[in-house]
Amino acid sequence: MRVTTLRRLVPRGVALITMIIVLVVIDLYTLRLNSMDNTAHGPPLIQRDVVTPTSKAEEMRQRTEHLRSACVMYPKRRIVKAVLSSKPLFYLSDRHKLSYCRVAKVGSTFWTQVFLSLHGVNRRQGKQDADDTVFDLPRDAAHGKMKQHGNITTKSVERLNGTTSFLVARSPYSRLFSSYIDQIYLPNKWNIARSMGIKGDKCGNNVTFGQFLRSISSKILDRKLTDLHWAPIYSICMPCDYKIDMVAKQETFNDDVEYILDKANVEQHIRDEVNKAINEQNLIEHSLQTLVGTYVTKGHHRPIIPKGCVSEKELARRIWHAFQIQGYIHNDVEFPEREFNDVTEEETEARLQKAVNEAVERRKLSGGERAAQRHAWMVKFWKGVSSEVLKMSHDAYYEDFFMFGYDIDPSIM
């Protein structure tokens, strides 16, 4: 209808108000399309539940219902085969009728320790304190111990029958940022990172967050192999093909852990070990004691990091900065440059451990401050990503946003 016709039918004031409303609605719709233009390959995201859950059981029910509804309305468009597995890897406790789809960078080390404990693998081997459990193992040692107990893991769908199965989801924004810091910024997968940055890079230690996202997103979209640490959760657990009874989330981790263990009737002594392990202060102290050694050791692992790629001082500085990003060390506490001017390879770990412990004591962060500092760093890194790479990331991880109810709008990450 033309504006002149509209004016003949209604008073001028009403027509003006009507036109303003129409223009506002069009503007809002256009903005929504611009923020969601990455969904061209799939239907619009299902909106989050508007009903506030009255209990953890209701919250879990809503998540599972959301997942199943998403599977019905959204046909499978691709499966990204992960490097280590073409099928989901589940941990299983027959006695507790509980199974878990293992996903890296979403508390997988913790759940590895839990399932080892459920199978009675409680004590460390060799020298140990009387109270040591598998929850005191460094993460590489925990995953190594799981490999010694093949009866706990399965890729067989039949073995999942009769169990309550779950996976743990995490916002792609948070999970990808965590993967970058832990695997690429820190000396973990620099051998893989060499192909992500500048062509001919022999070290892989200077890959930016944007280069990382572009590389992994393009591989996912081209259906090439990708690493489990950043493969989409959807492609790892294939929740539309496998029975998933519960969806836990990193954002509500402690409450979800308690609910799952209660649901499985886990014995109290194991729950006491779990509660001690996820206590924030215990977690920080244990993490710092094991992570410094882990990262320094990997920084010296010559098959991954050729000699000369990073000095001892730069290695220590990078670990220090990562601890600030992760919320362990306050942003205002500067790296002690002078203490590492002449440090040798043999001295780095002990000297850095001492400096980190002193820094944590000097400016203690509350739980809220730690979370705020981590979030601020995440936002800063994502703001530096180009719009092109952001759209690629949205498309590559669309299923994870869509299936698990995460808002794709980066302004509210």
Short mmCIF file of C-alpha atoms in Angstrom, two decimals:
data_model
loop_
_atom_site.label_atom_id
_atom_site.label_comp_id
_atom_site.label_asym_id
_atom_site.label_seq_id
_atom_site.Cartn_x
_atom_site.Cartn_y
_atom_site.Cartn_z
CA MET A 1 0.00 0.00 0.00
CA ARG A 2 1.38 3.43 -0.94
CA VAL A 3 1.76 6.16 1.69
CA THR A 4 -0.78 8.42 -0.17
CA THR A 5 -3.42 5.69 0.06
CA LEU A 6 -2.67 5.17 3.76
CA ARG A 7 -3.18 8.90 4.43
CA ARG A 8 -6.68 8.82 2.85
CA LEU A 9 -7.72 5.92 5.17
CA VAL A 10 -6.39 7.16 8.53
CA PRO A 11 -5.69 10.54 10.17
CA ARG A 12 -2.29 12.04 9.52
CA GLY A 13 -1.06 11.53 13.14
CA VAL A 14 -2.01 7.86 13.18
CA ALA A 15 -0.36 7.32 9.81
CA LEU A 16 2.86 8.91 11.06
CA ILE A 17 2.93 6.72 14.18
CA THR A 18 2.22 3.65 12.07
CA MET A 19 5.08 4.42 9.70
CA ILE A 20 7.49 4.96 12.62
CA ILE A 21 6.54 1.59 14.11
CA VAL A 22 7.03 -0.12 10.75
CA LEU A 23 10.46 1.45 10.29
CA VAL A 24 11.55 0.47 13.82
CA VAL A 25 10.43 -3.12 13.27
CA ILE A 26 12.31 -3.25 9.94
CA ASP A 27 15.47 -1.85 11.58
CA LEU A 28 15.32 -4.40 14.40
CA TYR A 29 14.75 -7.22 11.95
CA THR A 30 17.65 -6.06 9.79
CA LEU A 31 19.96 -5.91 12.81
CA ARG A 32 18.96 -9.43 13.76
CA LEU A 33 19.66 -10.67 10.26
CA ASN A 34 23.06 -8.99 10.25
CA SER A 35 24.00 -10.65 13.52
CA MET A 36 22.70 -14.00 12.33
CA ASP A 37 23.84 -13.98 8.70
CA ASN A 38 26.06 -16.93 9.49
CA THR A 39 22.95 -19.13 9.81
CA ALA A 40 22.46 -19.26 6.06
CA HIS A 41 23.38 -22.95 6.18
CA GLY A 42 20.80 -23.84 8.83
CA PRO A 43 17.55 -22.78 10.49
CA PRO A 44 17.40 -19.95 13.03
CA LEU A 45 18.64 -20.77 16.48
CA ILE A 46 16.03 -22.10 18.88
CA GLN A 47 15.43 -19.40 21.45
CA ARG A 48 16.48 -20.06 25.01
CA ASP A 49 13.81 -21.26 27.39
CA VAL A 50 11.81 -18.34 28.75
CA VAL A 51 10.68 -20.35 31.78
CA THR A 52 13.13 -20.12 34.65
CA PRO A 53 13.88 -23.63 35.92
CA THR A 54 12.54 -24.25 39.41
CA SER A 55 15.15 -26.95 40.13
CA LYS A 56 18.29 -28.52 38.72
CA ALA A 57 16.19 -31.49 37.55
CA GLU A 58 13.91 -29.14 35.60
CA GLU A 59 16.91 -27.31 34.14
CA MET A 60 18.41 -30.61 32.96
CA ARG A 61 15.06 -31.66 31.50
CA GLN A 62 14.81 -28.40 29.55
CA ARG A 63 18.33 -28.82 28.14
CA THR A 64 17.65 -32.37 26.98
CA GLU A 65 14.31 -31.36 25.50
CA HIS A 66 16.00 -28.49 23.67
CA LEU A 67 18.63 -30.87 22.26
CA ARG A 68 16.08 -33.40 21.07
CA SER A 69 13.91 -30.71 19.50
CA ALA A 70 16.96 -29.32 17.72
CA CYS A 71 17.83 -32.78 16.37
CA VAL A 72 14.33 -33.21 14.97
CA MET A 73 14.16 -29.85 13.21
CA TYR A 74 17.78 -29.66 12.07
CA PRO A 75 18.98 -32.44 9.77
CA LYS A 76 22.58 -33.51 10.01
CA ARG A 77 24.57 -31.52 7.43
CA ARG A 78 28.11 -32.69 8.16
CA ILE A 79 30.21 -34.72 10.52
CA VAL A 80 33.73 -33.51 11.26
CA LYS A 81 35.93 -36.52 11.85
CA ALA A 82 38.28 -35.81 14.72
CA VAL A 83 41.95 -36.78 14.52
CA LEU A 84 41.89 -39.36 17.30
CA SER A 85 38.48 -40.92 16.71
CA SER A 86 35.74 -41.29 14.13
CA LYS A 87 33.23 -42.29 16.80
CA PRO A 88 32.41 -40.84 20.21
CA LEU A 89 34.55 -42.14 23.08
CA PHE A 90 32.48 -42.85 26.16
CA TYR A 91 33.59 -43.51 29.72
CA LEU A 92 31.40 -46.08 31.40
CA SER A 93 30.60 -47.27 34.91
CA ASP A 94 28.48 -50.41 34.74
CA ARG A 95 28.02 -50.44 38.50
CA HIS A 96 26.58 -46.92 38.53
CA LYS A 97 24.83 -47.24 35.15
CA LEU A 98 26.51 -44.02 34.06
CA SER A 99 28.23 -43.10 30.80
CA TYR A 100 29.94 -39.90 29.62
CA CYS A 101 30.97 -38.65 26.18
CA ARG A 102 34.48 -37.30 26.57
CA VAL A 103 34.98 -33.77 25.21
CA ALA A 104 38.31 -31.95 25.52
CA LYS A 105 38.39 -28.46 27.06
CA VAL A 106 35.15 -29.01 29.00
CA GLY A 107 36.41 -30.56 32.23
CA SER A 108 37.53 -33.80 30.58
CA THR A 109 40.47 -34.31 32.96
CA PHE A 110 38.13 -34.01 35.94
CA TRP A 111 35.65 -36.52 34.49
CA THR A 112 38.53 -38.86 33.64
CA GLN A 113 39.48 -38.79 37.32
CA VAL A 114 35.85 -39.31 38.37
CA PHE A 115 35.41 -42.43 36.24
CA LEU A 116 38.75 -43.83 37.39
CA SER A 117 37.53 -43.32 40.95
CA LEU A 118 34.18 -44.98 40.17
CA HIS A 119 36.16 -48.04 39.10
CA GLY A 120 38.20 -48.07 42.30
CA VAL A 121 41.38 -46.66 40.75
CA ASN A 122 41.86 -44.41 43.73
CA ARG A 123 45.52 -44.32 44.63
CA ARG A 124 48.55 -43.03 42.84
CA GLN A 125 51.37 -45.43 42.08
CA GLY A 126 54.73 -45.08 43.76
CA LYS A 127 55.47 -42.42 46.36
CA GLN A 128 52.38 -40.70 47.68
CA ASP A 129 50.78 -39.12 50.67
CA ALA A 130 48.26 -41.21 52.55
CA ASP A 131 45.39 -39.09 51.27
CA ASP A 132 46.44 -38.94 47.61
CA THR A 133 43.81 -39.97 45.07
CA VAL A 134 43.54 -39.87 41.28
CA PHE A 135 42.32 -36.28 41.70
CA ASP A 136 45.88 -35.37 42.73
CA LEU A 137 47.33 -36.60 39.44
CA PRO A 138 48.50 -34.05 36.87
CA ARG A 139 46.22 -34.07 33.84
CA ASP A 140 48.61 -35.90 31.50
CA ALA A 141 49.12 -38.59 34.13
CA ALA A 142 45.36 -38.93 34.64
CA HIS A 143 44.73 -39.42 30.93
CA GLY A 144 47.67 -41.83 30.79
CA LYS A 145 46.20 -43.89 33.61
CA MET A 146 42.86 -44.07 31.81
CA LYS A 147 44.64 -45.68 28.84
CA GLN A 148 45.71 -48.46 31.21
CA HIS A 149 42.07 -49.26 31.99
CA GLY A 150 40.45 -50.04 28.64
CA ASN A 151 37.42 -51.57 30.36
CA ILE A 152 36.31 -48.06 31.36
CA THR A 153 36.16 -46.72 27.80
CA THR A 154 33.97 -47.79 24.91
CA LYS A 155 32.92 -46.79 21.43
CA SER A 156 30.23 -49.49 21.36
CA VAL A 157 26.64 -48.23 21.28
CA GLU A 158 25.46 -51.52 22.77
CA ARG A 159 27.45 -50.98 25.97
CA LEU A 160 25.61 -47.70 26.56
CA ASN A 161 22.24 -49.45 26.78
CA GLY A 162 20.80 -49.25 30.27
CA THR A 163 23.06 -46.37 31.31
CA THR A 164 22.30 -42.72 31.91
CA SER A 165 24.53 -40.96 29.42
CA PHE A 166 25.65 -37.33 29.49
CA LEU A 167 27.94 -34.86 27.81
CA VAL A 168 29.28 -31.52 28.98
CA ALA A 169 28.74 -28.51 26.70
CA ARG A 170 30.47 -25.14 26.72
CA SER A 171 29.96 -21.90 24.86
CA PRO A 172 32.05 -22.06 21.66
CA TYR A 173 33.39 -18.58 22.41
CA SER A 174 34.79 -19.73 25.75
CA ARG A 175 35.91 -23.18 24.61
CA LEU A 176 37.80 -21.93 21.54
CA PHE A 177 39.52 -19.21 23.53
CA SER A 178 40.52 -21.73 26.20
CA SER A 179 41.80 -24.12 23.53
CA TYR A 180 43.91 -21.38 21.97
CA ILE A 181 45.51 -20.31 25.26
CA ASP A 182 46.12 -23.85 26.50
CA GLN A 183 47.15 -25.54 23.27
CA ILE A 184 48.56 -22.84 20.97
CA TYR A 185 49.69 -19.86 23.06
CA LEU A 186 51.26 -22.22 25.59
CA PRO A 187 53.74 -24.83 24.31
CA ASN A 188 51.41 -27.77 23.76
CA LYS A 189 50.69 -28.15 20.04
CA TRP A 190 53.20 -25.88 18.38
CA ASN A 191 53.92 -28.68 15.90
CA ILE A 192 50.31 -28.31 14.68
CA ALA A 193 50.41 -24.52 14.99
CA ARG A 194 53.24 -24.28 12.43
CA SER A 195 50.69 -24.73 9.66
CA MET A 196 48.30 -22.13 11.10
CA GLY A 197 50.40 -18.99 10.84
CA ILE A 198 52.92 -17.68 8.34
CA LYS A 199 53.99 -20.18 5.69
CA GLY A 200 57.36 -21.70 6.48
CA ASP A 201 57.07 -21.11 10.23
CA LYS A 202 59.37 -23.64 11.88
CA CYS A 203 58.36 -22.92 15.48
CA GLY A 204 54.60 -22.27 15.61
CA ASN A 205 54.89 -20.11 18.71
CA ASN A 206 53.57 -16.84 17.29
CA VAL A 207 50.18 -17.87 15.89
CA THR A 208 47.53 -15.25 16.66
CA PHE A 209 44.03 -16.03 17.89
CA GLY A 210 42.61 -14.94 14.54
CA GLN A 211 45.00 -17.19 12.59
CA PHE A 212 44.05 -20.09 14.87
CA LEU A 213 40.32 -19.54 14.30
CA ARG A 214 40.71 -19.17 10.55
CA SER A 215 42.74 -22.37 10.30
CA ILE A 216 40.50 -24.62 12.39
CA SER A 217 37.25 -23.17 10.98
CA SER A 218 38.34 -23.66 7.38
CA LYS A 219 39.29 -27.28 8.09
CA ILE A 220 35.92 -27.95 9.70
CA LEU A 221 34.02 -26.33 6.83
CA ASP A 222 36.13 -28.25 4.30
CA ARG A 223 35.44 -31.50 6.23
CA LYS A 224 39.10 -32.14 6.97
CA LEU A 225 40.49 -33.82 10.07
CA THR A 226 40.67 -31.63 13.14
CA ASP A 227 42.05 -31.95 16.63
CA LEU A 228 39.80 -33.13 19.48
CA HIS A 229 40.76 -30.10 21.59
CA TRP A 230 38.80 -27.82 19.27
CA ALA A 231 36.57 -30.14 17.25
CA PRO A 232 32.90 -29.15 17.64
CA ILE A 233 31.20 -30.97 20.51
CA TYR A 234 28.43 -31.92 18.09
CA SER A 235 30.90 -33.76 15.85
CA ILE A 236 32.58 -35.53 18.77
CA CYS A 237 29.48 -36.80 20.59
CA MET A 238 27.00 -36.81 17.69
CA PRO A 239 24.06 -36.29 20.10
CA CYS A 240 21.44 -36.76 17.37
CA ASP A 241 22.77 -40.27 16.66
CA TYR A 242 23.72 -41.42 20.16
CA LYS A 243 21.56 -41.56 23.25
CA ILE A 244 22.29 -38.51 25.41
CA ASP A 245 20.12 -38.31 28.54
CA MET A 246 21.64 -35.24 30.18
CA VAL A 247 23.47 -32.12 29.03
CA ALA A 248 25.73 -30.63 31.67
CA LYS A 249 27.39 -27.28 31.08
CA GLN A 250 30.72 -25.76 31.95
CA GLU A 251 28.92 -22.60 33.02
CA THR A 252 27.08 -24.47 35.83
CA PHE A 253 29.77 -27.08 36.39
CA ASN A 254 29.72 -27.66 40.15
CA ASP A 255 25.93 -27.86 40.43
CA ASP A 256 25.75 -30.19 37.43
CA VAL A 257 28.46 -32.47 38.88
CA GLU A 258 26.49 -32.77 42.12
CA TYR A 259 23.26 -33.55 40.25
CA ILE A 260 24.87 -36.23 38.04
CA LEU A 261 26.60 -38.00 40.92
CA ASP A 262 23.39 -37.92 42.93
CA LYS A 263 21.46 -39.31 39.98
CA ALA A 264 23.95 -42.18 39.72
CA ASN A 265 23.86 -42.91 43.48
CA VAL A 266 27.63 -42.48 43.75
CA GLU A 267 29.04 -43.49 47.13
CA GLN A 268 29.63 -40.74 49.67
CA HIS A 269 33.39 -41.29 50.01
CA ILE A 270 33.83 -40.72 46.27
CA ARG A 271 31.60 -37.65 46.43
CA ASP A 272 33.75 -36.31 49.27
CA GLU A 273 36.85 -36.70 47.04
CA VAL A 274 35.02 -34.94 44.19
CA ASN A 275 33.87 -32.06 46.39
CA LYS A 276 37.43 -31.58 47.62
CA ALA A 277 38.72 -31.63 44.04
CA ILE A 278 36.32 -28.96 42.79
CA ASN A 279 36.70 -26.70 45.81
CA GLU A 280 37.94 -23.49 44.24
CA GLN A 281 40.91 -22.86 46.52
CA ASN A 282 42.08 -26.49 46.40
CA LEU A 283 41.67 -26.46 42.62
CA ILE A 284 43.83 -23.35 42.22
CA GLU A 285 46.58 -24.57 44.54
CA HIS A 286 46.72 -28.00 42.92
CA SER A 287 46.52 -26.58 39.40
CA LEU A 288 49.41 -24.17 39.92
CA GLN A 289 51.58 -26.88 41.45
CA THR A 290 51.11 -29.18 38.45
CA LEU A 291 50.67 -26.74 35.56
CA VAL A 292 53.99 -24.93 35.96
CA GLY A 293 55.86 -28.21 35.69
CA THR A 294 53.68 -29.43 32.83
CA TYR A 295 54.17 -26.32 30.69
CA VAL A 296 57.89 -25.97 31.38
CA THR A 297 58.43 -29.64 30.50
CA LYS A 298 56.49 -29.25 27.26
CA GLY A 299 58.46 -26.11 26.47
CA HIS A 300 61.58 -28.28 26.58
CA HIS A 301 60.10 -31.11 24.49
CA ARG A 302 62.34 -30.89 21.42
CA PRO A 303 60.25 -33.05 19.03
CA ILE A 304 57.48 -30.47 19.47
CA ILE A 305 59.53 -27.31 20.03
CA PRO A 306 62.90 -27.09 18.26
CA LYS A 307 65.73 -25.60 20.27
CA GLY A 308 66.03 -21.86 19.75
CA CYS A 309 62.31 -21.23 19.17
CA VAL A 310 61.76 -19.82 22.65
CA SER A 311 64.22 -18.69 25.33
CA GLU A 312 63.83 -19.76 28.95
CA LYS A 313 62.86 -16.23 29.90
CA GLU A 314 60.24 -16.01 27.14
CA LEU A 315 58.86 -19.43 28.12
CA ALA A 316 58.48 -18.30 31.74
CA ARG A 317 56.94 -14.97 30.67
CA ARG A 318 54.43 -16.71 28.42
CA ILE A 319 53.33 -19.11 31.18
CA TRP A 320 53.00 -16.16 33.55
CA HIS A 321 50.82 -14.25 31.08
CA ALA A 322 48.67 -17.34 30.50
CA PHE A 323 48.10 -17.57 34.26
CA GLN A 324 46.91 -13.96 34.21
CA ILE A 325 44.54 -14.74 31.34
CA GLN A 326 43.26 -17.78 33.23
CA GLY A 327 42.67 -15.74 36.37
CA TYR A 328 45.38 -17.21 38.59
CA ILE A 329 47.64 -14.13 38.77
CA HIS A 330 46.30 -10.58 39.08
CA ASN A 331 46.78 -8.44 35.97
CA ASP A 332 48.65 -5.79 37.99
CA VAL A 333 51.39 -8.16 39.14
CA GLU A 334 54.20 -7.79 36.63
CA PHE A 335 56.40 -10.61 35.44
CA PRO A 336 59.73 -10.51 37.39
CA GLU A 337 62.00 -9.93 34.41
CA ARG A 338 65.27 -9.68 36.32
CA GLU A 339 64.84 -13.04 38.03
CA PHE A 340 64.90 -14.77 34.64
CA ASN A 341 67.70 -12.86 32.91
CA ASP A 342 70.21 -15.67 33.36
CA VAL A 343 67.96 -18.64 34.11
CA THR A 344 69.04 -22.03 32.79
CA GLU A 345 66.82 -24.81 31.45
CA GLU A 346 67.36 -26.77 34.67
CA GLU A 347 66.36 -23.80 36.87
CA THR A 348 63.27 -22.51 35.03
CA GLU A 349 60.61 -24.66 36.68
CA ALA A 350 61.67 -24.09 40.30
CA ARG A 351 62.27 -20.37 39.82
CA LEU A 352 58.93 -19.87 38.03
CA GLN A 353 57.02 -21.94 40.60
CA LYS A 354 58.40 -19.75 43.39
CA ALA A 355 57.57 -16.52 41.53
CA VAL A 356 54.01 -17.69 40.72
CA ASN A 357 53.32 -18.71 44.33
CA GLU A 358 54.54 -15.32 45.57
CA ALA A 359 52.43 -13.48 42.99
CA VAL A 360 49.27 -15.35 43.96
CA GLU A 361 49.85 -14.56 47.63
CA ARG A 362 50.68 -10.91 46.95
CA ARG A 363 47.39 -10.09 45.18
CA LYS A 364 44.77 -12.69 45.96
CA LEU A 365 41.75 -12.76 43.68
CA SER A 366 38.28 -13.67 44.83
CA GLY A 367 36.24 -16.13 42.78
CA GLY A 368 34.29 -13.29 41.22
CA GLU A 369 37.43 -11.32 40.41
CA ARG A 370 39.04 -14.36 38.79
CA ALA A 371 35.98 -14.94 36.62
CA ALA A 372 35.82 -11.26 35.65
CA GLN A 373 39.51 -11.16 34.73
CA ARG A 374 39.22 -14.31 32.58
CA HIS A 375 36.12 -12.93 30.86
CA ALA A 376 37.75 -9.57 30.16
CA TRP A 377 40.68 -11.28 28.44
CA MET A 378 38.33 -13.46 26.39
CA VAL A 379 36.35 -10.45 25.19
CA LYS A 380 39.57 -8.60 24.33
CA PHE A 381 40.85 -11.47 22.19
CA TRP A 382 37.53 -11.96 20.37
CA LYS A 383 37.27 -8.22 19.66
CA GLY A 384 40.54 -8.48 17.75
CA VAL A 385 39.08 -11.07 15.36
CA SER A 386 38.06 -9.84 11.91
CA SER A 387 34.41 -10.00 10.85
CA GLU A 388 35.35 -12.52 8.13
CA VAL A 389 36.94 -14.93 10.61
CA LEU A 390 34.11 -14.40 13.09
CA LYS A 391 31.59 -15.48 10.44
CA MET A 392 33.70 -18.53 9.61
CA SER A 393 33.78 -19.47 13.28
CA HIS A 394 30.02 -19.03 13.58
CA ASP A 395 29.45 -21.30 10.61
CA ALA A 396 31.97 -23.95 11.72
CA TYR A 397 30.54 -24.14 15.23
CA TYR A 398 26.91 -23.44 14.35
CA GLU A 399 25.73 -26.81 15.64
CA ASP A 400 27.28 -26.21 19.06
CA PHE A 401 25.48 -22.87 19.40
CA PHE A 402 22.27 -24.36 18.05
CA MET A 403 22.13 -27.76 19.78
CA PHE A 404 23.17 -26.61 23.23
CA GLY A 405 21.29 -23.33 23.46
CA TYR A 406 24.14 -20.79 23.35
CA ASP A 407 23.53 -17.30 21.99
CA ILE A 408 25.58 -16.70 18.87
CA ASP A 409 25.60 -12.90 19.36
CA PRO A 410 29.20 -12.05 20.31
CA SER A 411 28.16 -8.84 22.07
CA ILE A 412 26.74 -10.86 24.97
CA MET A 413 29.39 -13.56 25.27
#
